[in-house]
CSV table of C-alpha atoms and ligand atoms in Angstrom, one decimal:
chain,number,residue,atom,x,y,z
A,121,MET,CA,-130.6,117.7,-100.0
A,122,THR,CA,-130.8,114.5,-98.3
A,123,SER,CA,-132.3,114.4,-95.3
A,124,LEU,CA,-129.6,112.3,-93.7
A,125,ALA,CA,-127.3,115.9,-93.8
A,126,GLN,CA,-129.8,117.5,-90.9
A,127,SER,CA,-127.6,117.8,-88.0
A,128,LEU,CA,-129.3,116.0,-84.5
A,129,THR,CA,-129.5,117.9,-81.4
A,130,LEU,CA,-129.3,114.8,-78.8
A,131,PRO,CA,-130.9,115.1,-75.7
A,132,CYS,CA,-127.9,116.7,-73.5
A,133,GLY,CA,-127.8,119.6,-75.5
A,134,GLN,CA,-124.8,118.5,-77.7
A,135,VAL,CA,-125.4,118.4,-81.9
A,136,VAL,CA,-123.9,116.1,-84.2
A,137,PRO,CA,-122.9,117.3,-87.1
A,138,ASN,CA,-125.5,114.9,-89.7
A,139,ARG,CA,-127.1,111.5,-89.5
A,140,ILE,CA,-124.6,108.8,-90.5
A,141,LEU,CA,-123.1,107.0,-87.4
A,142,LYS,CA,-120.4,104.6,-87.7
A,143,SER,CA,-120.9,101.3,-86.0
A,144,ALA,CA,-118.7,99.8,-83.6
A,145,MET,CA,-115.9,97.4,-85.3
A,146,SER,CA,-113.7,96.4,-82.8
A,147,GLU,CA,-110.6,97.3,-84.6
A,148,CYS,CA,-107.8,94.6,-82.8
A,149,LEU,CA,-105.7,97.5,-83.6
A,150,GLY,CA,-104.5,97.9,-79.7
A,151,THR,CA,-100.9,97.4,-78.8
A,152,PRO,CA,-99.2,94.3,-76.7
A,153,LYS,CA,-100.3,96.2,-73.8
A,154,HIS,CA,-103.8,97.1,-75.1
A,155,ALA,CA,-103.1,100.5,-75.3
A,156,PRO,CA,-104.2,102.0,-78.3
A,157,SER,CA,-102.1,102.0,-81.5
A,158,ALA,CA,-100.8,104.4,-83.8
A,159,GLY,CA,-102.7,102.9,-86.4
A,160,LEU,CA,-106.0,104.0,-84.6
A,161,GLU,CA,-105.2,107.6,-85.3
A,162,VAL,CA,-104.6,107.0,-88.7
A,163,LEU,CA,-107.8,104.9,-89.4
A,164,TYR,CA,-109.8,107.4,-87.2
A,165,SER,CA,-108.4,110.5,-89.1
A,166,ARG,CA,-109.4,109.1,-92.3
A,167,TRP,CA,-113.0,108.3,-90.8
A,168,ALA,CA,-113.4,111.8,-89.8
A,169,ALA,CA,-112.2,113.2,-93.4
A,170,GLY,CA,-114.7,111.0,-94.5
A,171,GLY,CA,-117.8,113.1,-93.8
A,172,THR,CA,-119.7,110.4,-91.1
A,173,GLY,CA,-121.2,113.0,-88.8
A,174,LEU,CA,-120.6,110.5,-84.9
A,175,LEU,CA,-117.7,107.7,-85.4
A,176,ILE,CA,-118.5,104.7,-82.7
A,177,THR,CA,-115.0,103.1,-81.6
A,178,GLY,CA,-114.8,99.7,-81.7
A,179,ASN,CA,-115.3,97.9,-78.5
A,180,VAL,CA,-113.0,99.6,-75.6
A,181,MET,CA,-112.8,96.8,-72.3
A,182,VAL,CA,-113.2,98.0,-68.9
A,183,ASP,CA,-111.3,94.9,-67.3
A,184,ARG,CA,-107.9,94.1,-68.6
A,185,ARG,CA,-108.8,90.6,-66.8
A,186,ALA,CA,-111.6,90.3,-70.1
A,187,LEU,CA,-110.8,90.8,-73.0
A,188,GLY,CA,-113.1,90.1,-76.3
A,189,GLU,CA,-110.3,89.4,-78.5
A,190,PRO,CA,-106.4,89.8,-78.8
A,191,GLY,CA,-105.5,93.2,-79.8
A,192,ASN,CA,-108.5,94.9,-77.5
A,193,VAL,CA,-107.7,98.1,-76.2
A,194,VAL,CA,-108.4,98.4,-72.5
A,195,LEU,CA,-109.1,101.7,-70.3
A,196,GLU,CA,-109.1,100.9,-66.5
A,197,ASP,CA,-107.2,103.7,-65.6
A,198,ASP,CA,-104.7,107.1,-66.6
A,199,ARG,CA,-101.9,105.2,-67.7
A,200,ASP,CA,-102.2,105.0,-71.4
A,201,LEU,CA,-104.1,108.5,-71.3
A,202,ALA,CA,-101.9,110.1,-73.3
A,203,TRP,CA,-102.1,107.6,-76.2
A,204,PHE,CA,-106.3,108.0,-75.8
A,205,SER,CA,-106.0,111.7,-76.3
A,206,ARG,CA,-104.1,111.2,-79.4
A,207,TRP,CA,-106.5,109.0,-80.9
A,208,ALA,CA,-109.8,111.2,-79.7
A,209,GLN,CA,-107.6,114.2,-81.1
A,210,ALA,CA,-107.7,112.6,-84.8
A,211,ALA,CA,-111.0,111.2,-84.9
A,212,THR,CA,-112.8,114.3,-83.8
A,213,ALA,CA,-111.0,116.7,-86.5
A,214,ASN,CA,-113.4,118.6,-89.0
A,215,GLY,CA,-116.1,118.1,-85.9
A,216,THR,CA,-116.8,115.3,-86.0
A,217,GLN,CA,-118.1,113.5,-83.2
A,218,CYS,CA,-116.4,110.4,-81.7
A,219,TRP,CA,-117.7,108.2,-78.7
A,220,MET,CA,-115.8,105.4,-76.9
A,221,GLN,CA,-117.9,102.3,-76.7
A,222,LEU,CA,-117.3,100.8,-73.2
A,223,ASN,CA,-118.1,97.2,-73.2
A,224,HIS,CA,-117.3,94.1,-71.1
A,225,PRO,CA,-117.9,90.5,-72.7
A,226,GLY,CA,-118.9,88.5,-69.6
A,227,LYS,CA,-119.1,84.8,-70.7
A,228,GLN,CA,-118.1,85.7,-74.6
A,229,SER,CA,-114.2,85.5,-73.5
A,230,PRO,CA,-112.7,82.5,-75.7
A,231,LYS,CA,-111.1,80.0,-74.1
A,232,PHE,CA,-107.6,81.0,-75.4
A,233,LEU,CA,-108.2,84.7,-73.5
A,234,SER,CA,-109.5,83.4,-70.9
A,235,SER,CA,-109.5,80.3,-68.9
A,236,THR,CA,-112.3,81.5,-66.6
A,237,THR,CA,-115.2,83.7,-67.4
A,238,VAL,CA,-118.0,85.2,-65.5
A,239,SER,CA,-121.6,86.0,-65.9
A,240,PRO,CA,-125.0,86.6,-64.3
A,241,SER,CA,-125.3,82.8,-63.6
A,242,ALA,CA,-122.9,79.9,-64.2
A,243,VAL,CA,-124.8,79.0,-67.8
A,244,GLY,CA,-122.6,77.4,-70.8
A,245,PHE,CA,-123.4,77.7,-74.4
A,246,GLY,CA,-124.6,75.0,-76.7
A,247,PRO,CA,-122.6,72.7,-78.5
A,248,ALA,CA,-121.7,74.6,-81.0
A,249,MET,CA,-119.5,76.9,-79.3
A,250,ALA,CA,-118.6,74.8,-75.8
A,251,LYS,CA,-115.6,73.9,-77.0
A,252,ALA,CA,-114.2,77.6,-77.2
A,253,PHE,CA,-115.7,79.0,-74.2
A,254,ALA,CA,-115.5,77.8,-70.8
A,255,VAL,CA,-118.6,77.7,-68.8
A,256,PRO,CA,-118.9,81.0,-66.6
A,257,ARG,CA,-118.7,81.6,-63.3
A,258,ALA,CA,-121.4,83.5,-61.6
A,259,LEU,CA,-120.9,86.9,-60.5
A,260,THR,CA,-120.8,87.4,-56.9
A,261,GLU,CA,-122.6,90.7,-55.5
A,262,PRO,CA,-119.1,92.6,-54.5
A,263,GLU,CA,-117.9,92.2,-57.9
A,264,ILE,CA,-121.3,93.2,-59.6
A,265,GLU,CA,-120.8,96.5,-58.2
A,266,ASP,CA,-116.9,96.7,-59.4
A,267,LEU,CA,-117.8,96.3,-63.1
A,268,ILE,CA,-120.3,99.2,-62.6
A,269,ALA,CA,-118.2,101.3,-61.0
A,270,ARG,CA,-115.6,100.2,-63.7
A,271,PHE,CA,-118.0,101.2,-66.6
A,272,GLY,CA,-118.3,105.1,-64.9
A,273,ARG,CA,-114.7,105.3,-64.4
A,274,SER,CA,-113.8,103.9,-68.1
A,275,ALA,CA,-116.3,106.7,-69.0
A,276,GLY,CA,-114.6,109.4,-67.1
A,277,LEU,CA,-111.6,108.6,-68.4
A,278,ALA,CA,-112.6,108.5,-72.5
A,279,LYS,CA,-114.2,112.2,-71.1
A,280,ARG,CA,-111.1,113.5,-70.1
A,281,ALA,CA,-108.8,112.1,-72.8
A,282,GLY,CA,-111.3,114.4,-75.7
A,283,PHE,CA,-113.6,112.2,-77.0
A,284,THR,CA,-117.0,113.6,-77.5
A,285,GLY,CA,-119.5,110.8,-75.7
A,286,VAL,CA,-119.6,107.8,-75.0
A,287,GLN,CA,-121.6,104.5,-75.3
A,288,ILE,CA,-122.8,101.3,-73.5
A,289,HIS,CA,-122.2,98.2,-75.4
A,290,GLY,CA,-125.9,96.2,-74.3
A,291,ALA,CA,-125.5,94.2,-77.5
A,292,HIS,CA,-124.5,91.0,-79.0
A,293,GLY,CA,-124.9,89.0,-75.8
A,294,TYR,CA,-122.2,90.6,-74.2
A,295,LEU,CA,-122.0,91.2,-70.5
A,296,VAL,CA,-125.5,93.6,-70.0
A,297,SER,CA,-126.9,91.6,-72.9
A,298,GLN,CA,-126.1,88.7,-70.6
A,299,PHE,CA,-128.1,90.0,-67.9
A,300,LEU,CA,-130.9,91.1,-69.6
A,301,SER,CA,-131.3,87.9,-71.2
A,302,PRO,CA,-133.5,85.3,-69.4
A,303,HIS,CA,-132.0,83.1,-71.1
A,304,HIS,CA,-128.3,83.6,-69.7
A,305,ASN,CA,-129.7,85.5,-66.7
A,306,ARG,CA,-131.4,82.7,-64.1
A,307,ARG,CA,-130.3,85.0,-60.6
A,308,GLU,CA,-132.8,85.0,-57.8
A,309,ASP,CA,-131.3,87.9,-56.1
A,310,ARG,CA,-132.3,91.1,-57.2
A,311,TRP,CA,-130.0,91.1,-60.5
A,312,GLY,CA,-132.0,88.3,-61.9
A,313,GLY,CA,-135.9,87.3,-62.7
A,314,SER,CA,-138.5,90.2,-63.3
A,315,LEU,CA,-137.2,92.7,-66.1
A,316,GLU,CA,-136.7,95.7,-63.9
A,317,ASN,CA,-134.5,93.1,-62.1
A,318,ARG,CA,-132.5,92.1,-65.5
A,319,ALA,CA,-132.5,95.5,-66.4
A,320,ARG,CA,-131.3,97.1,-63.1
A,321,PHE,CA,-127.2,95.8,-63.8
A,322,GLY,CA,-127.6,98.2,-67.4
A,323,LEU,CA,-129.3,101.3,-65.6
A,324,ALA,CA,-127.2,101.7,-62.6
A,325,ILE,CA,-124.0,101.6,-64.8
A,326,TYR,CA,-126.0,104.2,-67.4
A,327,ASP,CA,-126.3,106.1,-63.7
A,328,ALA,CA,-122.5,105.5,-62.8
A,329,VAL,CA,-121.0,106.7,-66.7
A,330,ARG,CA,-123.5,110.1,-66.0
A,331,ASP,CA,-122.2,110.4,-62.6
A,332,ALA,CA,-118.4,110.3,-64.1
A,333,VAL,CA,-119.4,112.9,-67.5
A,334,GLY,CA,-121.8,115.1,-66.5
A,335,PRO,CA,-125.0,116.2,-67.7
A,336,GLY,CA,-123.7,117.9,-70.8
A,337,PHE,CA,-122.3,115.1,-72.2
A,338,PRO,CA,-123.7,112.6,-74.9
A,339,VAL,CA,-124.3,109.0,-73.6
A,340,SER,CA,-126.2,105.9,-75.9
A,341,ILE,CA,-126.3,102.5,-75.1
A,342,LYS,CA,-126.5,99.6,-78.4
A,343,LEU,CA,-129.5,97.7,-77.6
A,344,ASN,CA,-130.5,94.5,-79.2
A,345,SER,CA,-134.5,94.7,-80.1
A,346,ALA,CA,-134.0,91.0,-80.0
A,347,ASP,CA,-131.5,88.6,-79.1
A,348,PHE,CA,-133.1,85.9,-81.8
A,349,GLN,CA,-132.4,83.5,-79.1
A,350,ARG,CA,-134.7,81.1,-77.6
A,351,GLY,CA,-135.1,82.6,-74.2
A,352,GLY,CA,-133.6,85.3,-74.7
A,353,LEU,CA,-134.2,89.3,-74.6
A,354,SER,CA,-137.6,89.6,-76.5
A,355,GLU,CA,-139.1,92.6,-78.3
A,356,GLU,CA,-141.4,93.4,-75.9
A,357,ASP,CA,-139.1,93.8,-73.5
A,358,SER,CA,-136.3,95.5,-75.3
A,359,VAL,CA,-139.2,98.7,-75.6
A,360,LEU,CA,-139.4,98.3,-71.8
A,361,VAL,CA,-135.9,98.7,-71.2
A,362,MET,CA,-135.3,101.3,-73.8
A,363,GLU,CA,-138.3,103.4,-71.8
A,364,MET,CA,-136.2,103.0,-68.7
A,365,LEU,CA,-133.2,104.6,-70.1
A,366,GLN,CA,-134.9,107.2,-72.0
A,367,ASP,CA,-136.6,108.5,-68.5
A,368,ARG,CA,-133.4,108.5,-67.4
A,369,GLY,CA,-132.0,111.1,-69.9
A,370,ILE,CA,-130.1,108.4,-72.2
A,371,ASP,CA,-129.1,110.2,-75.6
A,372,LEU,CA,-129.2,108.0,-78.1
A,373,VAL,CA,-130.7,104.3,-77.9
A,374,GLU,CA,-128.7,102.1,-81.5
A,375,VAL,CA,-130.9,99.1,-82.1
A,376,SER,CA,-129.4,96.1,-83.3
A,377,GLY,CA,-129.8,91.9,-82.7
A,378,GLY,CA,-128.4,88.8,-81.5
A,379,THR,CA,-125.8,87.4,-80.2
A,380,TYR,CA,-122.6,85.1,-80.6
A,381,GLU,CA,-124.8,81.9,-81.1
A,382,ALA,CA,-127.2,83.8,-83.4
A,383,PRO,CA,-125.8,86.3,-85.1
A,384,ALA,CA,-128.8,88.7,-86.3
A,385,MET,CA,-126.3,91.4,-86.4
A,386,THR,CA,-125.0,91.0,-90.0
A,387,GLY,CA,-128.1,89.8,-91.4
A,388,GLN,CA,-126.6,86.2,-90.9
A,389,ARG,CA,-130.4,83.7,-89.9
A,390,GLN,CA,-132.6,86.6,-90.8
A,391,ARG,CA,-134.9,85.4,-93.5
A,392,ALA,CA,-133.7,86.2,-96.9
A,393,SER,CA,-136.1,88.7,-97.1
A,394,THR,CA,-135.2,90.7,-94.4
A,395,ARG,CA,-131.3,89.6,-95.8
A,396,GLU,CA,-132.1,91.1,-98.9
A,397,ARG,CA,-133.9,94.7,-97.6
A,398,GLU,CA,-132.4,97.3,-95.9
A,399,GLY,CA,-132.4,97.7,-91.9
A,400,TYR,CA,-132.5,94.4,-90.4
A,401,PHE,CA,-134.1,95.8,-87.1
A,402,MET,CA,-136.5,98.4,-89.3
A,403,ASP,CA,-139.9,96.7,-88.4
A,404,PHE,CA,-139.1,97.0,-85.0
A,405,VAL,CA,-137.7,100.9,-84.6
A,406,VAL,CA,-141.0,101.4,-86.4
A,407,ARG,CA,-143.0,99.9,-83.8
A,408,ALA,CA,-140.3,101.3,-81.2
A,409,ARG,CA,-141.1,104.8,-81.9
A,410,LYS,CA,-144.8,104.4,-81.3
A,411,THR,CA,-144.1,104.8,-77.8
A,412,LEU,CA,-140.6,106.2,-77.6
A,413,THR,CA,-139.5,109.6,-78.0
A,414,VAL,CA,-135.5,109.1,-77.1
A,415,PRO,CA,-133.4,109.6,-80.6
A,416,MET,CA,-132.7,105.7,-82.1
A,417,CYS,CA,-130.1,104.9,-84.5
A,418,ILE,CA,-131.0,101.8,-86.8
A,419,THR,CA,-127.9,99.4,-87.8
A,420,GLY,CA,-127.6,96.5,-89.9
A,421,GLY,CA,-127.8,95.7,-93.7
A,422,PHE,CA,-127.7,99.6,-95.1
A,423,ARG,CA,-126.0,100.0,-98.4
A,424,SER,CA,-127.5,102.8,-100.3
A,425,CYS,CA,-128.5,106.3,-99.6
A,426,ALA,CA,-132.1,105.2,-100.1
A,427,GLY,CA,-131.7,103.1,-97.8
A,428,MET,CA,-130.8,105.0,-95.5
A,429,GLU,CA,-133.3,107.7,-96.2
A,430,GLY,CA,-136.1,105.7,-96.6
A,431,ALA,CA,-135.0,104.6,-92.2
A,432,LEU,CA,-135.1,108.1,-91.3
A,433,GLY,CA,-138.5,108.6,-93.0
A,434,ASP,CA,-140.3,105.7,-90.7
A,435,GLY,CA,-138.6,107.0,-87.4
A,436,ALA,CA,-134.7,106.8,-87.1
A,437,ASP,CA,-133.6,109.8,-85.7
A,438,MET,CA,-129.9,108.5,-87.1
A,439,VAL,CA,-128.8,105.5,-89.4
A,440,GLY,CA,-125.4,103.4,-88.6
A,441,LEU,CA,-123.0,101.6,-91.2
A,442,ALA,CA,-120.0,99.1,-90.0
A,443,ARG,CA,-118.8,96.7,-92.9
A,444,THR,CA,-119.2,99.8,-95.6
A,445,LEU,CA,-117.3,102.0,-94.1
A,446,ALA,CA,-114.5,99.8,-93.4
A,447,ILE,CA,-114.2,99.6,-97.5
A,448,GLN,CA,-115.4,102.4,-98.4
A,449,PRO,CA,-114.1,105.0,-95.9
A,450,SER,CA,-115.9,108.5,-97.6
A,451,PHE,CA,-119.3,106.6,-98.3
A,452,SER,CA,-120.9,109.4,-95.8
A,453,ALA,CA,-119.3,112.2,-97.6
A,454,GLN,CA,-120.7,110.9,-100.9
A,455,VAL,CA,-124.1,110.8,-100.1
A,456,LEU,CA,-124.1,114.0,-98.5
A,457,ALA,CA,-122.4,115.4,-102.0
A,458,GLY,CA,-125.8,113.6,-103.3
A,459,GLU,CA,-123.5,111.3,-105.3
A,460,ASP,CA,-126.3,108.4,-104.9
A,461,PRO,CA,-122.9,105.7,-103.8
A,462,LYS,CA,-123.4,101.5,-103.9
A,463,SER,CA,-121.9,99.9,-101.1
A,464,LEU,CA,-119.3,97.3,-102.1
A,465,VAL,CA,-120.4,94.9,-99.0
A,466,ARG,CA,-120.5,91.1,-100.4
A,467,ARG,CA,-120.8,88.0,-98.9
A,468,LEU,CA,-117.7,86.6,-98.4
A,469,SER,CA,-116.7,83.0,-98.7
A,470,THR,CA,-113.5,80.5,-99.2
A,471,GLY,CA,-116.1,78.0,-100.9
A,472,LEU,CA,-115.6,75.6,-97.8
A,473,LYS,CA,-118.1,76.6,-94.8
A,474,GLY,CA,-116.1,75.1,-92.3
A,475,VAL,CA,-112.8,77.3,-92.6
A,476,ASP,CA,-115.5,80.1,-93.4
A,477,ARG,CA,-117.1,79.7,-90.0
A,478,ILE,CA,-114.0,78.8,-87.7
A,479,ALA,CA,-112.0,81.3,-89.0
A,480,ALA,CA,-115.1,84.3,-88.6
A,481,LEU,CA,-114.2,85.2,-91.8
A,482,ASP,CA,-116.7,87.7,-92.0
A,483,VAL,CA,-114.9,89.5,-88.9
A,484,THR,CA,-111.5,88.9,-89.8
A,485,TRP,CA,-111.9,90.2,-93.8
A,486,TYR,CA,-112.9,93.7,-92.3
A,487,GLU,CA,-110.5,93.4,-89.4
A,488,ALA,CA,-108.0,92.9,-92.3
A,489,GLN,CA,-109.3,96.1,-94.8
A,490,LEU,CA,-109.0,98.3,-90.9
A,491,ALA,CA,-105.3,97.2,-90.3
A,492,ARG,CA,-105.1,98.3,-94.1
A,493,MET,CA,-106.1,101.8,-92.6
A,494,GLY,CA,-104.4,101.8,-89.9
A,495,ALA,CA,-101.3,101.2,-91.9
A,496,GLY,CA,-102.1,104.0,-94.3
A,497,LYS,CA,-102.9,102.0,-97.1
A,498,GLU,CA,-106.1,102.0,-99.1
A,499,PRO,CA,-108.9,99.5,-98.1
A,500,ALA,CA,-109.0,96.7,-100.9
A,501,PRO,CA,-112.9,95.5,-101.6
A,502,ASP,CA,-111.3,93.2,-104.1
A,503,LEU,CA,-109.5,91.3,-101.5
A,504,GLY,CA,-109.9,88.0,-101.6
A,505,ALA,CA,-111.7,85.5,-98.8
A,506,TRP,CA,-108.3,83.5,-98.6
A,507,SER,CA,-105.6,85.8,-98.7
A,508,SER,CA,-107.4,87.7,-95.6
A,509,LEU,CA,-107.1,84.6,-94.3
A,510,LEU,CA,-103.3,83.6,-95.1
A,511,SER,CA,-102.8,87.5,-94.2
A,512,THR,CA,-104.8,86.9,-90.3
A,513,VAL,CA,-102.7,83.8,-90.0
A,514,SER,CA,-99.8,85.6,-90.4
A,515,ARG,CA,-100.5,88.5,-87.8
A,516,THR,CA,-102.1,86.3,-85.2
A,517,GLY,CA,-101.0,82.8,-85.9
A,518,ILE,CA,-103.1,79.6,-85.3
A,519,GLN,CA,-105.6,81.7,-82.7
A,520,ALA,CA,-107.2,82.1,-86.1
A,521,PHE,CA,-108.5,79.3,-86.4
A,522,LYS,CA,-110.1,79.2,-82.6
A,523,MET,CA,-113.4,80.5,-82.4
A,524,ARG,CA,-113.0,84.5,-81.7
A,525,ARG,CA,-116.3,86.4,-81.9
A,526,ALA,CA,-119.7,86.4,-83.9
A,527,LYS,CA,-119.3,90.0,-84.4
B,230,LIG,C1,-115.4,93.4,-87.8
B,230,LIG,C2,-116.2,93.4,-86.9
B,230,LIG,C3,-116.2,94.3,-85.8
B,230,LIG,C4,-117.2,94.3,-85.2
B,230,LIG,N1,-117.2,95.1,-83.8
B,230,LIG,C5,-118.4,95.4,-82.9
B,230,LIG,C6,-117.7,96.4,-81.7
B,230,LIG,O1,-116.9,95.9,-80.8
B,230,LIG,N2,-119.0,96.6,-81.1
B,230,LIG,C7,-120.6,96.6,-81.7
B,230,LIG,O2,-121.2,97.6,-81.2
B,230,LIG,N3,-120.4,95.9,-82.9
B,230,LIG,C8,-119.6,95.5,-83.5
B,230,LIG,N4,-119.7,95.5,-84.5
B,230,LIG,C9,-120.9,94.8,-85.7
B,230,LIG,C10,-121.3,96.4,-86.5
B,230,LIG,O3,-121.3,97.7,-86.2
B,230,LIG,C11,-123.0,96.4,-86.8
B,230,LIG,O4,-124.0,96.3,-85.8
B,230,LIG,C12,-122.8,95.7,-87.8
B,230,LIG,O5,-121.8,95.0,-88.7
B,230,LIG,C13,-124.0,95.3,-89.4
B,230,LIG,O6,-123.5,96.5,-89.7
B,230,LIG,P1,-123.6,96.7,-90.9
B,230,LIG,O7,-124.1,95.4,-92.1
B,230,LIG,O8,-123.5,97.9,-91.8
B,230,LIG,O9,-122.0,96.0,-91.2
B,230,LIG,C14,-118.9,94.7,-85.9
B,230,LIG,C15,-118.7,94.2,-87.2
B,230,LIG,C16,-117.8,94.0,-88.0
B,230,LIG,C17,-117.8,93.8,-89.1
């Protein structure tokens, strides 16, 4: 029997049925008013039947004034709770765990969605992104307190709706990650400066979430191993933040890396040797495991059973899969049945570098696959880059050509 089939008991006492986690993928299947659509139920039923022990939802926003992308789902009050319950019910069939990922984009909200954005400090993006993303306004102290309370409120609502856990998005350059980064966070009050101060926002969110959901409910965070950006969060500081969360009782840390400006999470800007090897952040997990006891999930680059088992052997407790499960929703069931499936994830290109970048091809192509499954169709791993681009344009119009997100 593969080691991936073993269950995992979390610090809160809940049990995850196996070691495979579906990492968050923003589905962009919210209704125009940002409620969960019926397509999410269809998509998550498919995944809940696919053997994966733990599904993390795509990021759900805690504030409808701050969206990361068109089609985001928002959970800030109980107006759409019945729709969230239907989604949770579909996603937790067959004993599958489904945890809601909660997020605030901070300055990573494109201009066509937000003319003003907020961040710990008024630090803009470099030239490559400055056209599409506004220079943010620094948050005031009462606004910071309000945002912390929002994460707690959304977590309580997720529990009420029937999700079996929550994950705080602390990675990929969004707001929590902006606070952790010495580059983005230049504050001189208790929210910036020392690591203790930069970590205060994420830790306060954890406390608010824990207060809202109680001690027996899984709470996770996705964190960068590093930002891969000059002046960003370092590996040393990242381990220390994980230790602080471990001491507070977090149930699972999912390890990723990068930001919109340095998208390491999908293997871009990584050394070719790292990209080709499975587990982009494995070296970090091996090092972090020396001092940390908290359950750790490693995500990014896994494509085979051997690679995933290797990660467990090297110190990870779970392995996260994203793109593979967008085109092979039953990949985990095949792994658990000992079939040794191969991931069909491949490098995508229209042949025109500029078009690939502007259209965020590696995101929109996978979104198209999620939309297909949400509509009850089979995913189409052979879908050409140009046809996915055209279908994105027909779904979202000219916005397809405006910079969206790196991940
Ligand atoms: C279409 C798409 C949407 C994504 N949305 C999110 C998200 O909402 N939250 C998040 O933490 N990561 C998001 N990611 C990143 C994935 O969770 C994962 O970290 C990354 O794709 C690397 O894993 P993989 O090599 O198995 O794809 C997204 C990735 C893709 C392809």
